[in-house]
Amino acid sequence: MVEIKGFNEAYNNMLAQETMKNIHKRATARRVKELMDEGVDKETAKVMAEVGL
């Protein structure tokens, strides 16, 4: 088997980026749910969660 120079590093970086996206997506979804439970409508809650309010 031939190892492509830098492939493992690039692949690991890609996995790390995808993991961070998923974590951010889940955190945003959780915050939207919290805001909606407080009585904020869905679209407003989504924008607020994305900007960190």
Short mmCIF file of C-alpha atoms in Angstrom, two decimals:
data_model
loop_
_atom_site.label_atom_id
_atom_site.label_comp_id
_atom_site.label_asym_id
_atom_site.label_seq_id
_atom_site.Cartn_x
_atom_site.Cartn_y
_atom_site.Cartn_z
CA MET A 1 0.00 0.00 0.00
CA VAL A 2 1.35 3.40 -0.97
CA GLU A 3 0.97 6.26 1.47
CA ILE A 4 0.09 9.60 -0.08
CA LYS A 5 2.16 12.29 1.61
CA GLY A 6 -0.02 14.59 3.68
CA PHE A 7 -3.21 12.60 3.06
CA ASN A 8 -3.67 11.50 6.67
CA GLU A 9 -3.18 15.03 7.95
CA ALA A 10 -5.61 16.46 5.39
CA TYR A 11 -8.16 13.75 6.17
CA ASN A 12 -7.89 14.34 9.92
CA ASN A 13 -8.31 18.08 9.38
CA MET A 14 -11.42 17.44 7.30
CA LEU A 15 -12.86 15.20 10.04
CA ALA A 16 -12.13 17.85 12.65
CA GLN A 17 -13.91 20.51 10.57
CA GLU A 18 -16.95 18.27 10.08
CA THR A 19 -17.04 17.50 13.80
CA MET A 20 -16.95 21.20 14.68
CA LYS A 21 -19.77 21.89 12.22
CA ASN A 22 -21.89 19.16 13.81
CA ILE A 23 -21.18 20.42 17.33
CA HIS A 24 -22.09 23.97 16.31
CA LYS A 25 -25.24 22.75 14.56
CA ARG A 26 -26.36 20.79 17.65
CA ALA A 27 -25.60 23.70 19.99
CA THR A 28 -27.58 26.07 17.76
CA ALA A 29 -30.51 23.66 17.63
CA ARG A 30 -30.46 23.30 21.41
CA ARG A 31 -30.41 27.09 21.86
CA VAL A 32 -33.29 27.52 19.38
CA LYS A 33 -35.31 25.01 21.40
CA GLU A 34 -34.53 26.87 24.65
CA LEU A 35 -35.57 30.20 23.12
CA MET A 36 -38.77 28.71 21.71
CA ASP A 37 -39.58 27.30 25.17
CA GLU A 38 -39.26 30.87 26.45
CA GLY A 39 -41.88 32.01 23.94
CA VAL A 40 -39.73 33.34 21.07
CA ASP A 41 -41.00 32.40 17.59
CA LYS A 42 -38.94 29.89 15.59
CA GLU A 43 -37.40 32.21 12.98
CA THR A 44 -36.39 34.82 15.55
CA ALA A 45 -34.98 32.12 17.83
CA LYS A 46 -32.96 30.70 14.95
CA VAL A 47 -31.38 34.07 14.15
CA MET A 48 -30.74 34.80 17.83
CA ALA A 49 -29.04 31.41 18.32
CA GLU A 50 -26.86 31.89 15.24
CA VAL A 51 -25.58 35.28 16.42
CA GLY A 52 -25.09 34.05 19.98
CA LEU A 53 -27.90 35.75 21.88
#
